Coordinates of C-alpha atoms in Angstrom, one line a residue:
X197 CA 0.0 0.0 0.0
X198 CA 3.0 2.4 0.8
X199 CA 4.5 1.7 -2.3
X200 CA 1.0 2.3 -4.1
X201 CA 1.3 6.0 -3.0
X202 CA 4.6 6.6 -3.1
X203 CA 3.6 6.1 -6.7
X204 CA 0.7 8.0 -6.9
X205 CA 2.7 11.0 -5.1
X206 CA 5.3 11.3 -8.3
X207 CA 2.7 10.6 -10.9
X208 CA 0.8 13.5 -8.6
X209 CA 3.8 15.8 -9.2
X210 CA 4.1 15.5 -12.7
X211 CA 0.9 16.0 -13.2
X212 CA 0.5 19.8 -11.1
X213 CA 4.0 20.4 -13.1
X214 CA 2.3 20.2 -16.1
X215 CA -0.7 22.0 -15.2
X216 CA 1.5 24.4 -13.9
X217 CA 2.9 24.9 -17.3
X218 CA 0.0 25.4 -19.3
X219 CA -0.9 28.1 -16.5
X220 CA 2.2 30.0 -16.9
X221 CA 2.2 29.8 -20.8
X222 CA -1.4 31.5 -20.9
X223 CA -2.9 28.2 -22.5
X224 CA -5.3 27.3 -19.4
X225 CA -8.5 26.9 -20.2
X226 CA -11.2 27.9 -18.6
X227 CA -14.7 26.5 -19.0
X228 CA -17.3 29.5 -18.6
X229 CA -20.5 28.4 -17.5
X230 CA -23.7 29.2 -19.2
X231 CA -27.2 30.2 -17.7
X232 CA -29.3 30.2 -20.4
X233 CA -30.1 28.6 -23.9
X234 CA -28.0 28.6 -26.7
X235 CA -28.0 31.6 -28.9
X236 CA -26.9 34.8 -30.1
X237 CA -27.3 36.1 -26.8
X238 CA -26.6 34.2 -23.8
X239 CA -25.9 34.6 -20.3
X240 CA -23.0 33.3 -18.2
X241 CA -22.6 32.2 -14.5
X242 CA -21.2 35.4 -12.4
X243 CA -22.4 38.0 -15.0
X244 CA -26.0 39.8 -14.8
X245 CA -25.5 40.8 -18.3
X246 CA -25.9 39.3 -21.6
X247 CA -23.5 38.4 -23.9
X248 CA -23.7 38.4 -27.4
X249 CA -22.0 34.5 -28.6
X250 CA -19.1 34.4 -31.0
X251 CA -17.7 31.3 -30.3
X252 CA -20.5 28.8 -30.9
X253 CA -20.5 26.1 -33.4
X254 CA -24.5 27.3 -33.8
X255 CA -24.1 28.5 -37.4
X256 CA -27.9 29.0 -38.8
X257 CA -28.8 30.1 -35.1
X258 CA -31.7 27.0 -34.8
X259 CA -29.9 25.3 -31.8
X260 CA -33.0 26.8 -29.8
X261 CA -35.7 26.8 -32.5
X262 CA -39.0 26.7 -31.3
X263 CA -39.7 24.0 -34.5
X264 CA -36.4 22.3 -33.2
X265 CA -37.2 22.2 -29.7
X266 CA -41.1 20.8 -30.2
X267 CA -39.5 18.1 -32.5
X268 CA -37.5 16.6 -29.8
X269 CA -40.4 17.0 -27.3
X270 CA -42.5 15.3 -29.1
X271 CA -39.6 12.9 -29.9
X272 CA -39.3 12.6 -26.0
X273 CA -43.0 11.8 -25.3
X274 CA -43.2 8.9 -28.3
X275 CA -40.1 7.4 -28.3
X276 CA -38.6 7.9 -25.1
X277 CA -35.3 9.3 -23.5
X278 CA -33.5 6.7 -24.8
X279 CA -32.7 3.4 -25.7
X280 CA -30.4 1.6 -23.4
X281 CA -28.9 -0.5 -26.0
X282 CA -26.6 -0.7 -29.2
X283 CA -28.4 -0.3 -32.9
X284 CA -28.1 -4.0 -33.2
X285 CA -29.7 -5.5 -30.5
X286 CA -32.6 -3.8 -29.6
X287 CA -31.7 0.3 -30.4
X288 CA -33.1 1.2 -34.0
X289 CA -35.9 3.0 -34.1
X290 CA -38.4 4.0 -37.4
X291 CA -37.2 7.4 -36.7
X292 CA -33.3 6.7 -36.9
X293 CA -34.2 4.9 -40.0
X294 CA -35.5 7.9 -41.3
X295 CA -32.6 10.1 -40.1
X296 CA -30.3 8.1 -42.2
X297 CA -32.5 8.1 -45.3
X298 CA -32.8 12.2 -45.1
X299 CA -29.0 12.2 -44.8
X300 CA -28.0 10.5 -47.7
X301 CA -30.3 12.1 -49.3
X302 CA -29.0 15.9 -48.9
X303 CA -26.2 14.4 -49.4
X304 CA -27.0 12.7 -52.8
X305 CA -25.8 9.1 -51.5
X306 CA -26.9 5.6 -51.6
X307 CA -26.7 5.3 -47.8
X308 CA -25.8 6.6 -44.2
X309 CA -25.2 5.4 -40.9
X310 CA -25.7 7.1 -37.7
X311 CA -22.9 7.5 -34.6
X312 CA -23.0 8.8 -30.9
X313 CA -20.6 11.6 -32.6
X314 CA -18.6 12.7 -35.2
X315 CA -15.6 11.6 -33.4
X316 CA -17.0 8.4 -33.1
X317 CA -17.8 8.3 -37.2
X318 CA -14.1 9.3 -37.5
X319 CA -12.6 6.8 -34.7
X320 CA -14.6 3.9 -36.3
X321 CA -14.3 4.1 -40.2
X322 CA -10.5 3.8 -40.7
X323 CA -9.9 0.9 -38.8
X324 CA -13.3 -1.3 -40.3
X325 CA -12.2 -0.5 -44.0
X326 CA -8.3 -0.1 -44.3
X327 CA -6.2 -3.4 -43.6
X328 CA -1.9 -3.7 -43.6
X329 CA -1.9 -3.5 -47.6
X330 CA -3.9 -0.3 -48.0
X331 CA -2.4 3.3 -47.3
X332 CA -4.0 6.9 -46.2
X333 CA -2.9 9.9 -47.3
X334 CA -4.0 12.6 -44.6
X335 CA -3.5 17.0 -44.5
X336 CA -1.3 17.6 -41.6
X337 CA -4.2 19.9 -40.2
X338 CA -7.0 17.3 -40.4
X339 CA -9.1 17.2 -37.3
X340 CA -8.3 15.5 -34.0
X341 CA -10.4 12.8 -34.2
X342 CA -9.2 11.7 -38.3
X343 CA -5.2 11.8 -36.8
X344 CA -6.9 9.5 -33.8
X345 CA -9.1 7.4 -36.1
X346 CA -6.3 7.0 -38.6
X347 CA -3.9 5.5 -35.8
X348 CA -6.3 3.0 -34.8
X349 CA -5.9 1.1 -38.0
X350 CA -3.2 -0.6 -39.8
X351 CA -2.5 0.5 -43.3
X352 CA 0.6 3.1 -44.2
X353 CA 0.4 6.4 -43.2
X354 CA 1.1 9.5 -44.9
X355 CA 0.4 13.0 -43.9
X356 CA 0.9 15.2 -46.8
X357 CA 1.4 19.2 -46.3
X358 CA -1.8 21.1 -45.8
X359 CA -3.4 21.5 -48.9
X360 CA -0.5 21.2 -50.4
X361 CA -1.4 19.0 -53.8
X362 CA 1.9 18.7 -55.3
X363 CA 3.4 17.2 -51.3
X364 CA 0.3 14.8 -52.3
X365 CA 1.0 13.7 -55.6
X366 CA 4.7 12.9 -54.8
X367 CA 2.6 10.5 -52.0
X368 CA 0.3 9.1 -54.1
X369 CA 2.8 8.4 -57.0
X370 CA 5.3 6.4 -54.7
X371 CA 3.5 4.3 -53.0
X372 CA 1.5 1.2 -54.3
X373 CA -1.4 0.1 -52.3
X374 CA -4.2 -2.2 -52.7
X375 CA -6.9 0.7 -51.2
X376 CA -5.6 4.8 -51.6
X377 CA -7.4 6.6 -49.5
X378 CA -7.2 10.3 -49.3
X379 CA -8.5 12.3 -45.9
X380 CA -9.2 15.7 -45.3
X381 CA -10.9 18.1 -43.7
X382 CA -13.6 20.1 -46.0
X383 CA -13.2 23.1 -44.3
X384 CA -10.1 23.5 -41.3
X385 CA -11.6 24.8 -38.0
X386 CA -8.9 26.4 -36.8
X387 CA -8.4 28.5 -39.9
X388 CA -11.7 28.7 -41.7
X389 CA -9.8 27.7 -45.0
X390 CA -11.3 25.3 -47.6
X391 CA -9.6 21.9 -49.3
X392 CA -9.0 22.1 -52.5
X393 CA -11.6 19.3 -53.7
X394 CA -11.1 19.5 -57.2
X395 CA -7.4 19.3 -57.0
X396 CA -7.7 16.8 -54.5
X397 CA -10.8 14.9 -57.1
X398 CA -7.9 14.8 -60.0
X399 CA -5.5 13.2 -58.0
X400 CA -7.8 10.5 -56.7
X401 CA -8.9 9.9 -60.3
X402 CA -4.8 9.9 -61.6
X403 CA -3.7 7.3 -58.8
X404 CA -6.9 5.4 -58.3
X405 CA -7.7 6.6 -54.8
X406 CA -10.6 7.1 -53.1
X407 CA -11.4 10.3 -50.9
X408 CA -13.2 10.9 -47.3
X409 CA -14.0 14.5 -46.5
X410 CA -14.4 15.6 -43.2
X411 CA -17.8 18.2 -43.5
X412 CA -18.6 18.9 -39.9
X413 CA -18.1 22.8 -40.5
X414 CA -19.8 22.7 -43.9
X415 CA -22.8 21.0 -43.9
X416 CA -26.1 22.9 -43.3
X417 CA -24.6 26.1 -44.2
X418 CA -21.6 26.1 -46.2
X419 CA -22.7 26.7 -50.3
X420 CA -25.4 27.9 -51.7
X421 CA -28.0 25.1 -50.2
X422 CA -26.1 24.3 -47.4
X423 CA -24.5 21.1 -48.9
X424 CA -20.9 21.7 -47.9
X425 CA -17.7 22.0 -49.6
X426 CA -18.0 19.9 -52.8
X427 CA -21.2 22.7 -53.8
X428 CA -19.7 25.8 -52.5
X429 CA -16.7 24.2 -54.6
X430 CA -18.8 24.0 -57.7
X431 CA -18.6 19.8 -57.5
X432 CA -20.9 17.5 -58.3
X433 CA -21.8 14.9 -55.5
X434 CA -20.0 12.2 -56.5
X435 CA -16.5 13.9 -56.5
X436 CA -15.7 12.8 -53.3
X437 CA -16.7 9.0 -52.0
X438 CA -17.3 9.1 -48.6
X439 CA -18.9 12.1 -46.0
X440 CA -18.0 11.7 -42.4
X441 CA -20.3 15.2 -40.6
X442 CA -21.8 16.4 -37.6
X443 CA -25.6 16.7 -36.0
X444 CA -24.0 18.8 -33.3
X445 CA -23.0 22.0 -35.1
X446 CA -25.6 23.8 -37.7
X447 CA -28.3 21.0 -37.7
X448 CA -29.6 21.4 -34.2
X449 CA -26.3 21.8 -32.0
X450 CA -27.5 18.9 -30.1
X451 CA -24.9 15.9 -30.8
X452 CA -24.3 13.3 -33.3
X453 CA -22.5 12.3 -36.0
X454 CA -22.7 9.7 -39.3
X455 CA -20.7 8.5 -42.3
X456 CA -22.7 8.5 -45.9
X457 CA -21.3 7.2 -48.9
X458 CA -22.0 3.5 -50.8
X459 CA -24.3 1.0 -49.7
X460 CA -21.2 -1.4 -49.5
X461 CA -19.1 1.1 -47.2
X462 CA -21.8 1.5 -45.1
X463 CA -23.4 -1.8 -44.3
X464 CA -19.2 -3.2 -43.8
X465 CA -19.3 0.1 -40.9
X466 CA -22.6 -1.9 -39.7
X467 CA -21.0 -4.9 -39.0
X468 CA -17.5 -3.9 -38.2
X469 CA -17.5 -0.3 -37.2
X470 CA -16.3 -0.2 -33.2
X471 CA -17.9 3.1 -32.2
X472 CA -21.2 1.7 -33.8
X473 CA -21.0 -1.8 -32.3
X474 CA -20.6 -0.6 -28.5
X475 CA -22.1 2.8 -28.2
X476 CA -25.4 3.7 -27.2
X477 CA -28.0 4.1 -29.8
X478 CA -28.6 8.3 -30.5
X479 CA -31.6 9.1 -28.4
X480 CA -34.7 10.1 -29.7
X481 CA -35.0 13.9 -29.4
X482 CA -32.1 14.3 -30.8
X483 CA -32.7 12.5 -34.0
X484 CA -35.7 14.3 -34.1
X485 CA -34.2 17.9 -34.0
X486 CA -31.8 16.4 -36.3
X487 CA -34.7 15.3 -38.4
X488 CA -35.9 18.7 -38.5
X489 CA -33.4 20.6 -39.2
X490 CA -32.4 19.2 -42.0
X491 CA -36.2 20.1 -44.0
X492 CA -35.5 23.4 -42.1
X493 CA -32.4 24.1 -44.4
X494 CA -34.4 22.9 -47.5
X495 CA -37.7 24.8 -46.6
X496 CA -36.2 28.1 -45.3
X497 CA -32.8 29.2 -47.2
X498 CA -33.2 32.8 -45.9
X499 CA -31.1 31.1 -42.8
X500 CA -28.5 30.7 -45.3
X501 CA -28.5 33.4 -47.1
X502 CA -28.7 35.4 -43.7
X503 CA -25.2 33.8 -42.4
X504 CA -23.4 34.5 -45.7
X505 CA -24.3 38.0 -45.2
X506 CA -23.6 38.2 -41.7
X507 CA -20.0 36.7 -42.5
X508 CA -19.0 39.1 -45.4
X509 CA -20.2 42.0 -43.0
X510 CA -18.0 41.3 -40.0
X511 CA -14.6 40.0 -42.5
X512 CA -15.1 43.5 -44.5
X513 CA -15.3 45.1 -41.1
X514 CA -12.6 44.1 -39.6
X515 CA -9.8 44.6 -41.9
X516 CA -10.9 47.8 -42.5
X517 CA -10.5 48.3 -38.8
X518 CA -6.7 46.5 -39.7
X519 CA -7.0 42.9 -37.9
X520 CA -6.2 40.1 -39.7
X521 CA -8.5 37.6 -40.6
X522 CA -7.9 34.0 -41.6
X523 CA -9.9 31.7 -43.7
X524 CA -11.5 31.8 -47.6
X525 CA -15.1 33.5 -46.6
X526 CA -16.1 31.1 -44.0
X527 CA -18.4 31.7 -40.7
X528 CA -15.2 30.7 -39.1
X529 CA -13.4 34.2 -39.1
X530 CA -9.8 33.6 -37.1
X531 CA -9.0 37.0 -35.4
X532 CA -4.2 36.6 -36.0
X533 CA -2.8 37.4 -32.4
X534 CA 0.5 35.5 -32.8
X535 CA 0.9 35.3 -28.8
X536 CA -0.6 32.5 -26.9
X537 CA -1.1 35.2 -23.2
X538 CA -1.7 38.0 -25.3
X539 CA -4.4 36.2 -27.4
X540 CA -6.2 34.8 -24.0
X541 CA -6.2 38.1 -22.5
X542 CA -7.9 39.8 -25.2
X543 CA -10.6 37.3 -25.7
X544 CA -11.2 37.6 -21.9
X545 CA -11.5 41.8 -21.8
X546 CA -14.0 41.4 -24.6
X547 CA -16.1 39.1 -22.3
X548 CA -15.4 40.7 -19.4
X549 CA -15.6 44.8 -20.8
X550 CA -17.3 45.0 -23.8
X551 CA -19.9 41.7 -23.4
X552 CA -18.4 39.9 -26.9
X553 CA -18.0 36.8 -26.1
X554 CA -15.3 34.9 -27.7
X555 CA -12.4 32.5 -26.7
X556 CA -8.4 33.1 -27.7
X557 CA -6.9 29.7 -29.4
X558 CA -3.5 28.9 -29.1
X559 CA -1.1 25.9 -28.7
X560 CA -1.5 22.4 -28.8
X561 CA -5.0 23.4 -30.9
X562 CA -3.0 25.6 -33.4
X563 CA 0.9 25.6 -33.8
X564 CA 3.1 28.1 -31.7
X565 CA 3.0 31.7 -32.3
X566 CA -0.1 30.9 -34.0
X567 CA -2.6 31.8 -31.1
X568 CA -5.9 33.6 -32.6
X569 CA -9.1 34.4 -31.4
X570 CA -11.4 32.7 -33.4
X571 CA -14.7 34.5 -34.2
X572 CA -17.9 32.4 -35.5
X573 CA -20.4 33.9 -36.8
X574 CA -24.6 32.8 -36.9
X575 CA -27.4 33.5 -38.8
X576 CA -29.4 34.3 -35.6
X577 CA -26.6 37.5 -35.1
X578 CA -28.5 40.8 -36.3
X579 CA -26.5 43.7 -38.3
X580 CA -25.7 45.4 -35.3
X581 CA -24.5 42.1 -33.3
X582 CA -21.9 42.1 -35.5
X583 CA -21.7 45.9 -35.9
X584 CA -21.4 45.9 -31.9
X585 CA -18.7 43.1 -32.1
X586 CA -16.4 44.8 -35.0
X587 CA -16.2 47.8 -32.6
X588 CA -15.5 46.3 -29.5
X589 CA -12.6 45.1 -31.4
X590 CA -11.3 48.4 -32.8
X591 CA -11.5 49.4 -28.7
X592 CA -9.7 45.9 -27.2
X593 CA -7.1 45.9 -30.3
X594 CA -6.4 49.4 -30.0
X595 CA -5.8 49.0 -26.3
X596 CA -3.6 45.7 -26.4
X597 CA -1.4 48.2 -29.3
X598 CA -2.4 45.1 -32.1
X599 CA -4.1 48.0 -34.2

């Protein structure tokens, strides 16, 4: 027992070292607690004022849609909370089987398949399709959970500079493979930049390879209908092979994720898929809201239409005012700081003094000297949210001598 804690003790120390670290490098982070609903106005714990939201993932502002929220009630009150089992037992539902017709669907696919998460989606494809003789080819900025997905399987792996198509070819060309497969984010999170699908569609047709996009910040919003990067790209749907996206951002902000793509693909995910095998089925209200969200972005595209304005209002603004922002006319609009403390500190007086609420990034989620704060902008902001915002910038920026 005394030797059990003596361990316990270093691992202990270690551990507050590191903490101690992040603390003094300005990386802590610091979870803010909201008391109210999801919006473009919220309301945070210790605060008696509101708070206009810049930092949620909440792009066509329906997270709290009165349509949204009486689909999942009613969801709640016929189906239940939940279903305390996997898909395959006893955890599919009528309405989940819907859910996955609706997706591959807007998607223009033969066939979709539901996860706890998009994580999950990206944690279970890689290792259910890709054995030792295959090889992925991944951008060196693809999200978390496609580096962590990728791991988990046993083919080669190649990470090929971001968006970098000649770095790729070089890839493609020397390496022989029974499956190519090529991974990538449709639009980076941390940037707001956008793959370069057709580049990326040539290549795959050149070596034989197959491609997986990533469309968890696209899809809802991004184009002119909301179907991601392969329309606001100009593509037709079957450039790319497989989708991997997200419930849990523009369709609903609940949670939730799925892969859609060929019937073959997706019943081999059914039967070998880990995430899919030994997680909870999705619960009922939130297929629901999922449900209705997605007729919400085909029977209302003035949300749309509203966020593409809203985002070409607050980039114009802002470099006028002499900031730098990041990204190719995304809803993701990455503020440049360059220093991690300096970042955080910003982001925290426009909480604290001018009631924008946004959060600074900086290392491990981007690179060093690379800190930002990253703005995201919704469809439920009105013209003088963002107005309101773009000046409390010019004030902050003026004040921390970045302007």
């Amino acid at each position: 027992m005394k030797f059990t804690q003596r361990c316990f003790n270093v691992w202990s120390e270690i551990i507050k070292n590191e903490l101690a670290n992040i603390g003094s490098a300005g990386t802590w982070k610091t979870e803010r607690v909201l008391t109210s609903t999801q919006g473009a106005k919220i309301k945070i714990a210790g605060s008696s004022k509101e708070k206009i939201n810049f930092c949620a993932n909440n792009y066509l502002g329906i997270a709290s849609n009165p349509k949204i929220i009486e689909a999942a009630k009613d969801a709640l009150t016929h189906r239940g909370a939940g279903l305390s089992s996997v898909r395959f037992i006893c955890g599919t539902q009528d309405i989940h089987k819907q859910l996955e017709t609706s997706i591959s669907q807007f998607h223009e696919k033969e066939d979709a398949i539901l996860y706890a998460s998009c994580f999950d989606a990206n944690a279970g494809i890689f290792e259910a399709l890709l054995k030792e003789e295959d090889a992925v080819f991944s951008d060196e900025l693809n999200h978390a959970s496609i580096i962590d997905g990728i791991r988990l399987c046993k083919a080669k792996k190649w990470r090929y500079k971001h968006r970098d198509m000649n770095d790729l070819e070089m890839l493609l060309k020397s390496n022989e493979a029974r499956i190519k497969l090529i991974v990538t984010d449709g639009v980076f999170s941390m940037d707001g930049n956008v793959a370069p699908l057709q580049a990326i569609s040539a290549l795959a047709q050149k070596y034989g390879a197959l491609v997986l996009v990533d469309e968890c910040h696209a899809t809802g919003f991004f184009g002119p209908t909301g179907r991601g990067t392969l329309e606001y790209s100009g593509l037709p749907p079957d450039t790319v092979h497989i989708i991997n996206s997200t419930l849990g951002k523009a369709l609903g902000g609940a949670s939730g994720g799925y892969t859609t793509g060929p019937k073959e693909i997706i019943d081999l995910l059914r039967q070998r898929s880990r995430p899919y095998l030994f997680s909870n089925t999705l619960p009922p209200p939130v297929v629901a809201s999922a449900t209705k969200a997605l007729e919400l972005v085909d029977s209302s595209p003035d949300i749309i239409s509203r966020l593409h304005a809203n985002t070409a209002m607050f980039r114009e603004g802002m470099k006028k005012a002499g900031f730098t922002v990041l990204g190719d006319g995304h809803p993701i609009c990455p503020v440049f700081i360059g220093d991690a403390k300096l970042a955080t500190d910003m982001a925290n007086t426009l909480i604290d003094e001018e009631d924008i609420y946004v959060i600074g990034f900086s290392y491990p989620v981007v690179p060093h000297g690379k800190a930002r704060i990253r703005v995201q902008i919704s469809g439920a902001h009105s013209g003088g949210d963002i107005k309101q915002a773009i000046g409390a910038f010019e004030e902050v920026g003026k004040k921390y001598k970045i302007i």
